[in-house]
Short mmCIF file of C-alpha atoms in Angstrom, two decimals:
data_model
loop_
_atom_site.label_atom_id
_atom_site.label_comp_id
_atom_site.label_asym_id
_atom_site.label_seq_id
_atom_site.Cartn_x
_atom_site.Cartn_y
_atom_site.Cartn_z
CA UNK I 1 2.82 13.99 7.40
CA UNK I 2 5.39 11.56 8.27
CA UNK I 3 8.83 11.93 10.09
CA UNK I 4 9.42 9.63 7.09
CA UNK I 5 7.43 12.20 4.38
CA UNK I 6 9.33 15.13 5.42
CA UNK I 7 12.58 13.66 5.27
CA UNK I 8 12.34 12.47 2.17
CA UNK I 9 10.72 15.94 0.78
CA UNK I 10 13.71 17.27 2.34
CA UNK I 11 16.12 15.41 1.04
CA UNK I 12 14.44 15.65 -2.11
CA UNK I 13 15.57 19.27 -2.38
CA UNK I 14 18.29 19.59 -0.84
CA UNK I 15 19.48 17.10 -3.92
CA UNK I 16 17.29 19.18 -6.21
CA UNK I 17 16.22 16.29 -7.97
CA UNK I 18 12.90 16.70 -11.41
CA UNK I 19 9.55 17.46 -10.12
CA UNK I 20 8.10 14.43 -10.34
CA UNK I 21 10.45 12.15 -7.91
CA UNK I 22 9.39 15.35 -5.21
CA UNK I 23 7.41 12.96 -2.69
CA UNK I 24 4.81 14.90 -0.43
CA UNK I 25 2.22 13.49 1.23
CA UNK I 26 0.78 10.18 1.05
CA UNK I 27 -2.78 9.02 0.41
CA UNK I 28 -2.55 6.52 3.19
CA UNK I 29 -0.06 5.48 5.74
CA UNK I 30 0.22 1.48 6.72
CA UNK I 31 0.65 1.04 10.04
CA UNK I 32 4.88 -0.46 9.31
CA UNK I 33 5.37 3.94 7.73
CA UNK I 34 5.36 2.56 4.35
CA UNK I 35 3.60 4.75 1.98
CA UNK I 36 0.58 4.22 1.08
CA UNK I 37 -0.68 4.06 -2.86
CA UNK I 38 -0.87 7.58 -4.70
CA UNK I 39 -4.62 8.00 -6.82
CA UNK I 40 -4.15 8.87 -10.58
CA UNK I 41 -5.72 10.58 -12.80
CA UNK I 42 -8.48 9.18 -14.51
CA UNK I 43 -8.49 9.35 -18.65
CA UNK I 44 -11.95 9.40 -18.77
CA UNK I 45 -13.02 12.38 -16.40
CA UNK I 46 -12.07 16.67 -17.18
CA UNK I 47 -9.94 17.97 -14.26
CA UNK I 48 -10.84 21.58 -13.60
CA UNK I 49 -7.80 23.20 -12.79
CA UNK I 50 -9.92 25.91 -10.89
CA UNK I 51 -10.64 24.17 -8.48
CA UNK I 52 -8.71 21.54 -7.73
CA UNK I 53 -7.74 21.82 -3.68
CA UNK I 54 -4.13 21.20 -2.28
CA UNK I 55 -4.70 17.86 -1.41
CA UNK I 56 -6.21 16.27 -4.59
CA UNK I 57 -2.69 17.55 -6.68
CA UNK I 58 -0.26 16.32 -3.48
CA UNK I 59 -1.70 12.83 -3.47
CA UNK I 60 -1.70 12.14 -7.22
CA UNK I 61 1.00 9.38 -7.76
CA UNK I 62 4.48 11.22 -8.89
CA UNK I 63 3.68 11.74 -12.48
CA UNK I 64 -0.47 12.80 -12.22
CA UNK I 65 1.46 15.58 -9.35
CA UNK I 66 4.26 16.88 -11.85
CA UNK I 67 1.45 16.91 -14.90
CA UNK I 68 -1.06 18.79 -12.96
CA UNK I 69 1.12 20.75 -12.11
CA UNK I 70 3.04 21.86 -14.44
CA UNK I 71 0.16 22.77 -16.23
CA UNK I 72 -1.52 24.60 -13.63
CA UNK I 73 1.44 26.85 -13.86
CA UNK I 74 1.69 27.33 -17.61
CA UNK I 75 -2.43 28.27 -17.20
CA UNK I 76 -1.46 30.51 -14.27
CA UNK I 77 0.96 32.07 -16.90
CA UNK I 78 -1.36 32.59 -19.56
CA UNK I 79 -3.77 33.80 -17.42
CA UNK I 80 -2.05 36.60 -17.42
CA UNK I 81 -0.76 37.49 -21.10
CA UNK I 82 2.92 34.89 -20.74
CA UNK I 83 3.99 32.95 -22.47
CA UNK I 84 7.47 32.21 -21.55
CA UNK I 85 8.09 29.17 -19.13
CA UNK I 86 11.49 28.80 -17.79
CA UNK I 87 12.32 25.35 -16.26
CA UNK I 88 14.46 26.83 -12.79
CA UNK I 89 10.58 28.95 -12.30
CA UNK I 90 8.30 26.08 -12.81
CA UNK I 91 11.06 24.07 -10.10
CA UNK I 92 11.45 26.80 -7.15
CA UNK I 93 7.41 27.25 -7.52
CA UNK I 94 5.83 23.97 -7.66
CA UNK I 95 8.05 22.77 -4.64
CA UNK I 96 6.95 26.09 -3.12
CA UNK I 97 3.43 25.49 -3.15
CA UNK I 98 3.85 21.65 -2.26
CA UNK I 99 5.36 22.26 0.78
CA UNK I 100 3.14 25.28 1.51
CA UNK I 101 -0.11 22.38 0.73
CA UNK I 102 1.30 20.16 3.19
CA UNK I 103 -0.27 22.28 5.89
CA UNK I 104 -2.97 23.30 3.98
CA UNK I 105 -4.42 20.53 2.42
CA UNK I 106 -8.25 22.27 1.67
CA UNK I 107 -6.39 25.51 -0.06
CA UNK I 108 -6.88 25.42 -3.87
CA UNK I 109 -3.65 24.74 -5.45
CA UNK I 110 -3.69 28.01 -7.83
CA UNK I 111 -4.50 30.40 -6.25
CA UNK I 112 -1.29 28.98 -3.24
CA UNK I 113 0.60 28.52 -6.51
CA UNK I 114 0.09 32.56 -8.04
CA UNK I 115 1.63 33.76 -4.79
CA UNK I 116 5.24 31.52 -5.83
CA UNK I 117 5.44 32.67 -9.75
CA UNK I 118 8.22 34.95 -9.75
CA UNK I 119 9.28 35.60 -13.90
#
C-alpha cells in the first residue's frame, strides 16, 4: 500500500467520513503515484460471501466495497441470530476490518470482520 493510500485512509478515519469514502487499496497504481482503477461487481455473477478474500473487497470501487461490507456485516450478525444493526457499530467494524485486510489480503474477509463486531 502506498504512502498516499495510507495517508488517505488516516484522513478518512480521523474525519469520520462515511464507509463509501474510505479509500483502502488500489487494484493497481500508476508510476506517477495516481491510484489505478478499482474493480467492480458484475450484476450477472453471484457473489459467495463466505469465500470472499480481503483482496477481493479492498480492491472494489468505493460503492461496491461499502455495499459488500454492509452485506457481510448483516450476514455475520444474522448467522448468530441477531437482527439489530447500529450504524456506528457497522462503521467501526468495517473500518477496523479494512485496516486489517490491508495487511492480510489472502484472509477470508468474513472471518476478519467477525473479530471486529462488538454489538
